[in-house]
XYZ file of C-alpha atoms in Angstrom:
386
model
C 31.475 -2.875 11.618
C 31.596 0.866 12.082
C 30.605 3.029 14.727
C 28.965 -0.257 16.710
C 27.603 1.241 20.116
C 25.604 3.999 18.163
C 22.394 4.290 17.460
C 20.534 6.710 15.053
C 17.410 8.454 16.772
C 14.613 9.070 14.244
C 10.639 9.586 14.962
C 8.220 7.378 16.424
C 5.573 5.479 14.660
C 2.561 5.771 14.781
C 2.750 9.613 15.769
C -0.502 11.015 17.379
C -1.628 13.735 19.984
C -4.487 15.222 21.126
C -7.094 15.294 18.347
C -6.700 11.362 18.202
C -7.380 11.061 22.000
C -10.386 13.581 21.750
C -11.414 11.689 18.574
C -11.272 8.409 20.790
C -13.203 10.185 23.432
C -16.124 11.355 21.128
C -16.663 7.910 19.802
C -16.838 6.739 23.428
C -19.427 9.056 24.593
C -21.708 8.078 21.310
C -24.378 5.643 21.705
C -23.218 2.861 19.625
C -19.562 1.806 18.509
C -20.279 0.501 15.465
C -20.968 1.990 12.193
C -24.295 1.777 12.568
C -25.039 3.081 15.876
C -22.264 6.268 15.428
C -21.186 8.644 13.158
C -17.105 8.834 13.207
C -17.162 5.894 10.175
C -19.115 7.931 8.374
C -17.439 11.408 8.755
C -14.495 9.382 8.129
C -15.115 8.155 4.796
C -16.928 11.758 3.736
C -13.172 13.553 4.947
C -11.053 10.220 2.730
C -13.348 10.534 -0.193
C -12.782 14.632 -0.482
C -9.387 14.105 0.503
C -8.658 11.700 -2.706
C -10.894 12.912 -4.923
C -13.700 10.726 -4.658
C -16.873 10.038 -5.073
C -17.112 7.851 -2.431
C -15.343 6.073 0.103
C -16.241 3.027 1.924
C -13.801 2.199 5.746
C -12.815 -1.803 5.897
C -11.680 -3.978 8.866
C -7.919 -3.669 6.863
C -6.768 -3.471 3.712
C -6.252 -7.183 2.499
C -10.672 -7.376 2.728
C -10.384 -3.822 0.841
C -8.906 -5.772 -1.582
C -11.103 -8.856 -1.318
C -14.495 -6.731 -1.324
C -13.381 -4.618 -4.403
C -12.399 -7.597 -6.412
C -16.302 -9.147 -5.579
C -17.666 -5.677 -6.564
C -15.653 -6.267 -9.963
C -17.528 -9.512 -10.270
C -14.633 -11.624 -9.989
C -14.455 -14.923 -8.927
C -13.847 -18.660 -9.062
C -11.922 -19.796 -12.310
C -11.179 -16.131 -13.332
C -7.617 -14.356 -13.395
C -6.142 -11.274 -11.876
C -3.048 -10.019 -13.463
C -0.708 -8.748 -9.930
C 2.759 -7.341 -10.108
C 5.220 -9.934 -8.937
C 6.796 -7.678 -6.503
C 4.673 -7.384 -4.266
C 3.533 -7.353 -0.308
C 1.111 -11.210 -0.629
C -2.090 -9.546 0.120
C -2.480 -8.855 -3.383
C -1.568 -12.183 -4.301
C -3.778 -13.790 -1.150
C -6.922 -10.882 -2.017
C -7.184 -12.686 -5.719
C -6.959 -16.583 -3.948
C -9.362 -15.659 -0.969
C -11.767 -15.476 -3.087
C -11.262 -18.180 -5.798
C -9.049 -16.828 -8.667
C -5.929 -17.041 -9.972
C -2.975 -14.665 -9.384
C -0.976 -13.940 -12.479
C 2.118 -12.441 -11.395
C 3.401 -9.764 -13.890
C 7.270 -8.407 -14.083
C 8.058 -5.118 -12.549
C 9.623 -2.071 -13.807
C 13.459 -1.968 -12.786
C 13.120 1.907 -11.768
C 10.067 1.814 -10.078
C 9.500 -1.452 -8.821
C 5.741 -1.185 -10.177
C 3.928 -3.305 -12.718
C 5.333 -3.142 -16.149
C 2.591 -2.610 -18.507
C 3.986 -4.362 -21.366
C 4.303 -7.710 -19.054
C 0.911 -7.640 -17.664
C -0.469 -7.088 -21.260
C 1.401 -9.927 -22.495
C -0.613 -12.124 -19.514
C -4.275 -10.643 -20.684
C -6.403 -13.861 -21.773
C -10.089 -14.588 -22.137
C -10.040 -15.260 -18.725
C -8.947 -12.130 -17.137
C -10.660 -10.251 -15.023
C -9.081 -7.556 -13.178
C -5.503 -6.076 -13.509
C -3.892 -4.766 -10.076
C -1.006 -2.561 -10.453
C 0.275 -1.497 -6.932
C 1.692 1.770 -6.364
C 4.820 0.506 -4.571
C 6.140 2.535 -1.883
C 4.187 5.571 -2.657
C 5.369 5.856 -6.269
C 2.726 5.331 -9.095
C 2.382 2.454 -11.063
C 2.153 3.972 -15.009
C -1.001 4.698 -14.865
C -1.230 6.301 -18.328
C 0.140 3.131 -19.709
C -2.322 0.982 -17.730
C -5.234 2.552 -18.571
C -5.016 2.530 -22.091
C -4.423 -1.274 -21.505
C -7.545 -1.511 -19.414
C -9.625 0.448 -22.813
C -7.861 -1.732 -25.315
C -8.940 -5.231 -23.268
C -11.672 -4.071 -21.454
C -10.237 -5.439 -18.398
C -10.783 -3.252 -15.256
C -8.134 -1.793 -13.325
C -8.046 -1.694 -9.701
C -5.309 0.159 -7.627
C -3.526 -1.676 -4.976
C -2.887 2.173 -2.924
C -1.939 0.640 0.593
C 1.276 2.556 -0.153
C 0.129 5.757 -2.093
C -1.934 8.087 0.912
C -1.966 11.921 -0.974
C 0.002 10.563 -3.814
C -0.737 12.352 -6.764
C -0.451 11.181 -10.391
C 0.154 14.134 -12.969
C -1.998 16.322 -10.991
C -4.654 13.927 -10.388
C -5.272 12.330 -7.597
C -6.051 8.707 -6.527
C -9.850 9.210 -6.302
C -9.655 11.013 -9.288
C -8.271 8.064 -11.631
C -11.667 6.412 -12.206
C -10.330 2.865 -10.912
C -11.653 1.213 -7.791
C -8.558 1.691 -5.323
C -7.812 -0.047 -2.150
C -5.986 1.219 1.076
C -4.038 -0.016 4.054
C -4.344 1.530 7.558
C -2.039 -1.249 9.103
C -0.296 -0.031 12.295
C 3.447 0.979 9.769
C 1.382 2.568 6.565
C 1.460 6.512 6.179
C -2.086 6.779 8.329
C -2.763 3.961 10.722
C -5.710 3.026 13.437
C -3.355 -0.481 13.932
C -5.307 -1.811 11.148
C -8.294 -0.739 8.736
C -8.708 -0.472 4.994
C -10.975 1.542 2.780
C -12.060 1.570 -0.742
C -12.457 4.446 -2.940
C -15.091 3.785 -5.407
C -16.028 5.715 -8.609
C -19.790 5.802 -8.806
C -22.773 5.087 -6.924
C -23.488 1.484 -7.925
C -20.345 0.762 -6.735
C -20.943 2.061 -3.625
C -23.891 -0.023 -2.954
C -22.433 -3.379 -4.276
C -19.488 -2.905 -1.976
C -21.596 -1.537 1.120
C -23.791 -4.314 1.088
C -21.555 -7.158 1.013
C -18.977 -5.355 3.595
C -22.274 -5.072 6.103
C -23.393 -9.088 5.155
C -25.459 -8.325 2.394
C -27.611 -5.605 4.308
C -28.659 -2.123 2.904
C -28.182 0.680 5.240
C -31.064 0.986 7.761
C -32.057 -2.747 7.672
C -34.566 -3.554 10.518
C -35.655 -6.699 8.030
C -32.515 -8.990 8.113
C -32.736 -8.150 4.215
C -29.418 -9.967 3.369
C -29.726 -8.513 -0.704
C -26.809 -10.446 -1.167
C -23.576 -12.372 -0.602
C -21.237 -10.615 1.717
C -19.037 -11.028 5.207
C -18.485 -8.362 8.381
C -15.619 -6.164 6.890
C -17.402 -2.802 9.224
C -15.047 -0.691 10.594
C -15.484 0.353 14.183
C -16.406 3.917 15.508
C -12.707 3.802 17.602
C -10.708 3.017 14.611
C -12.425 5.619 12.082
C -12.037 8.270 14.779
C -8.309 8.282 15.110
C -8.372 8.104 11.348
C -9.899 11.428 10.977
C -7.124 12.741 12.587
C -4.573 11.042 10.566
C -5.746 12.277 7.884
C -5.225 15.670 9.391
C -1.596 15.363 9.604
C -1.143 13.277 6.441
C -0.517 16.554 3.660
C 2.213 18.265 6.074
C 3.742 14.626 6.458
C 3.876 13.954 2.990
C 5.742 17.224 1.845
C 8.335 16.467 4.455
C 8.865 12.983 3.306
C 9.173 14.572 -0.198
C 12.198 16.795 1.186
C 13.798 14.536 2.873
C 14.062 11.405 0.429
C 15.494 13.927 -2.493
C 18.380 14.440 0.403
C 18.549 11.628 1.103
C 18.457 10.112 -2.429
C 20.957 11.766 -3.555
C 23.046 10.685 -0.291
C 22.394 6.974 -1.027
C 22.948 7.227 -4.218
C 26.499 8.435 -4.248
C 27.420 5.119 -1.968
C 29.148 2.659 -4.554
C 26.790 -0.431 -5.404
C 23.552 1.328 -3.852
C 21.111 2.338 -6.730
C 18.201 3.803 -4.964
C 14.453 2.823 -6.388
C 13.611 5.800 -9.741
C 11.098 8.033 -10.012
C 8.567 8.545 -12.874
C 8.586 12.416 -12.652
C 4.030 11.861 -13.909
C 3.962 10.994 -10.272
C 3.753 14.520 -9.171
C 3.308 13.978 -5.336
C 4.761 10.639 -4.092
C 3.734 9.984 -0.430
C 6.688 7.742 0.027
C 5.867 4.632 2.218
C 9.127 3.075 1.952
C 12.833 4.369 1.270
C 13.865 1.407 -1.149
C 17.083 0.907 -2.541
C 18.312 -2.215 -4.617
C 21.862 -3.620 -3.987
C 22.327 -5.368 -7.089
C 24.688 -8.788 -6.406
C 24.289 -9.010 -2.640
C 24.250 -12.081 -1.550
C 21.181 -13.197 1.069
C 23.271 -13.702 3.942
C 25.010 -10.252 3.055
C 21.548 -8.259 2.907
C 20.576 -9.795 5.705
C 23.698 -8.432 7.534
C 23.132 -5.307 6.583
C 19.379 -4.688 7.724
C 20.755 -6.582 10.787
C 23.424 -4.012 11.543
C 20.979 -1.240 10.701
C 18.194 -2.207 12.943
C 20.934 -2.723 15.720
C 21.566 1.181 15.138
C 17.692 1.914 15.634
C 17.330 2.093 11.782
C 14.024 0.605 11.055
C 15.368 -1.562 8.069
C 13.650 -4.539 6.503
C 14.647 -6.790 3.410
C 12.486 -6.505 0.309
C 9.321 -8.793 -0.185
C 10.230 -11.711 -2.544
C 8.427 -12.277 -5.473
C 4.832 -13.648 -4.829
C 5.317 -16.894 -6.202
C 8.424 -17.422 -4.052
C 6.027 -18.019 -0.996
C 4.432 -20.920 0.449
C 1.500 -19.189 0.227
C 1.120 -18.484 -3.248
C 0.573 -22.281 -3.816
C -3.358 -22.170 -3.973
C -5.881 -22.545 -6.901
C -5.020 -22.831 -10.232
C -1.941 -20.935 -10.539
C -0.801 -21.540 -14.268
C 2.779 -22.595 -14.340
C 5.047 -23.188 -11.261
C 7.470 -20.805 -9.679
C 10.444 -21.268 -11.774
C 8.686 -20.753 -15.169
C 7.085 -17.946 -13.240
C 10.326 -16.408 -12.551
C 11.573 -17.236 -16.295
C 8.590 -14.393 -17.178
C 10.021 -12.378 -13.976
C 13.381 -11.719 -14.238
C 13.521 -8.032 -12.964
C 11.124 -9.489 -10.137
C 13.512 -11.970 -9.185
C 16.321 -9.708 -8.912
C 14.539 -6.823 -6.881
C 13.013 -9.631 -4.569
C 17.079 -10.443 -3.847
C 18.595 -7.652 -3.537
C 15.659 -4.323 -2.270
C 16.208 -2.738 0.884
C 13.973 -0.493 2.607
C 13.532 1.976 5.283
C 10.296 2.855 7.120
C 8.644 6.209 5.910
C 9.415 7.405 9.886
C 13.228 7.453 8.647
C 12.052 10.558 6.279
C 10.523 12.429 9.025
C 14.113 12.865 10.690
C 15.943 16.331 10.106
C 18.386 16.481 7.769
C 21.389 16.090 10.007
C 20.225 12.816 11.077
C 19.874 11.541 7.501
C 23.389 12.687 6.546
C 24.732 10.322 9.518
C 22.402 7.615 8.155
C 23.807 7.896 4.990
C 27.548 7.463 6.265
C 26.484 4.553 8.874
C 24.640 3.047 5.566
C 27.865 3.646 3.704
C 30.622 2.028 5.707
C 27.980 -0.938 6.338
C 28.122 -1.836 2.765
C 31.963 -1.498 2.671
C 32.032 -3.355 5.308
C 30.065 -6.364 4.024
């Protein structure tokens, strides 16, 4: 192995400074903690909303219950079918089974990783209730494609964003796309409180159904236990949406540097032989880049796993791509038609990104450009080296 006793230096994660400790500080002075008894979940959702380019907003305990709570609001439920890309992180997989319906796992797009819209058409049946595309690693699914599906079937979309914070999508932003969307404040996604999710939702109705059953079925002000409907605790806390506010404060400047950065170091990557970074669908005119992915097509498992091995011994924060969905123990729930290998016979780009993707953290991108050239030639003489 090459240059073994070095190690690469690149930013921390999660970043913060003083507006999150004087947001924490403010939340502790207020009266009550909760969303109900404060006002930092609130101001948080109003700043997320206007940030996206949405009507409304609505802060979760984390993203998979984002997930779980939009797909209730969509009226989905036991016996129905969500159409989810294959390639995939599980809780879009686990979102659909929590609450009773069936995953269908789609094929992805060989460029972008993201749901092909011709395979999840294809998988469309009486049935169906809700297609998911996921905007993998900041880049959009094709949503031009997908919503013409959605008008065609009448099945609703709604956007898996845990990846896509400011991501833009020919102009538009995620608010602005008329779907329900979901997002991920997990402790490694582009704004973080160590976990949280939020939905943006598209009109007022929507809003209500999804308040109510994220606050146990009661309206805002209830002093009548007036449980309205079915529902679970999925509040965020005052703490959590406070240093939110000020992630989303940082989030535009942090974007355009990851957007530098990855066409450096794209084109760095992409001159190594065997290393085809992931492609770009140039309608996605701001990707917010939650991942650096590349595929290694041909690696073996024991190889890749050498590789993010030797990288993460370097301080390279290097993981191995998620497998398809119906690869994991935990797809095996419900009634999933067909098992995994006829899955994978409708999957085949699926099954080949889930064996040979590699990606970086986002934090990687927020290195200067010196440090990505060395990462580039450590990356290099890694593969050669395998």
């Amino acid at each position: 192995m090459p240059d073994s006793g070095e190690e690469l230096l690149f930013p921390s994660w999660p970043q913060h400074g003083e507006e999150e400790r004087a947001g924490l500080l403010r939340a502790l002075a207020q009266e009550g903690w909760w969303r109900n008894g404060g006002s930092e979940v609130e101001n948080f959702e109003r700043e997320f909303a206007a940030h996206h380019g949405a009507p409304y907003a609505l802060a979760t305990t984390n993203g998979t219950h984002a997930l779980e709570l939009a797909l209730e609001v969509m009226g989905v439920g036991p016996g129905d079918e969500v159409v989810v890309p294959a390639f995939t992180f599980i809780s879009s997989s686990l979102a659909v089974q929590r609450i009773g319906a069936a995953p269908v796992p789609a094929d992805v797009r060989p460029d972008t990783y993201c749901l092909d819209p011709e395979s999840a058409a294809a998988l469309v049946t009486p049935r169906t209730r809700a297609i998911m595309p996921v905007h993998m690693a900041g880049q959009f699914a094709d949503m031009d494609a997908l919503e013409k599906l959605s008008v065609d079937t009448g099945v609703p979309l709604l956007q898996d964003a845990a990846h896509a914070h400011g991501a833009q999508w020919q102009g538009r932003r995620v608010g602005e796309l008329g779907s329900i969307a979901a997002f991920s404040f997990q402790n490694g996604k582009l704004m973080t409180a160590g976990e949280g999710g939020a939905l943006l939702l598209p009109d007022e109705d929507s809003h209500r159904q999804a308040y109510l059953r994220h606050c146990c079925g009661r309206p805002p002000g209830d002093r009548l236990y007036a449980h309205l409907t079915q529902g679970s605790n999925y509040r965020m806390n005052e703490f959590s949406a406070s240093v939110l506010r000020a992630q989303l404060g940082r989030l535009d400047e942090q974007v355009r540097v990851r957007e530098q950065r990855w066409a450096h170091l794209r084109e760095a990557l992409a001159a190594i032989d065997g290393v085809v970074p992931q492609g770009r669908d140039e309608r996605g005119t701001l990707h917010a880049h939650y991942m650096a992915m590349v595929r290694l097509p041909g690696i073996t498992a024991r190889r890749r796993l050498a590789l993010v091995d030797a990288l993460v011994e370097r301080g390279v924060p290097a993981f191995v791509g998620f497998p398809p969905v119906y690869r994991t123990e935990g797809f095996r729930h419900g009634p999933v038609p067909g098992g995994a290998e006829e899955l994978a016979a409708h999957c085949p780009v699926a099954e080949e990104i889930g064996g040979d993707c590699v990606w970086l953290h986002h934090r990687v991108l927020l290195a200067d450009v010196p440090v990505l050239d060395r990462l580039a030639e450590v990356f290099a003489g890694l593969v050669r080296a395998l």
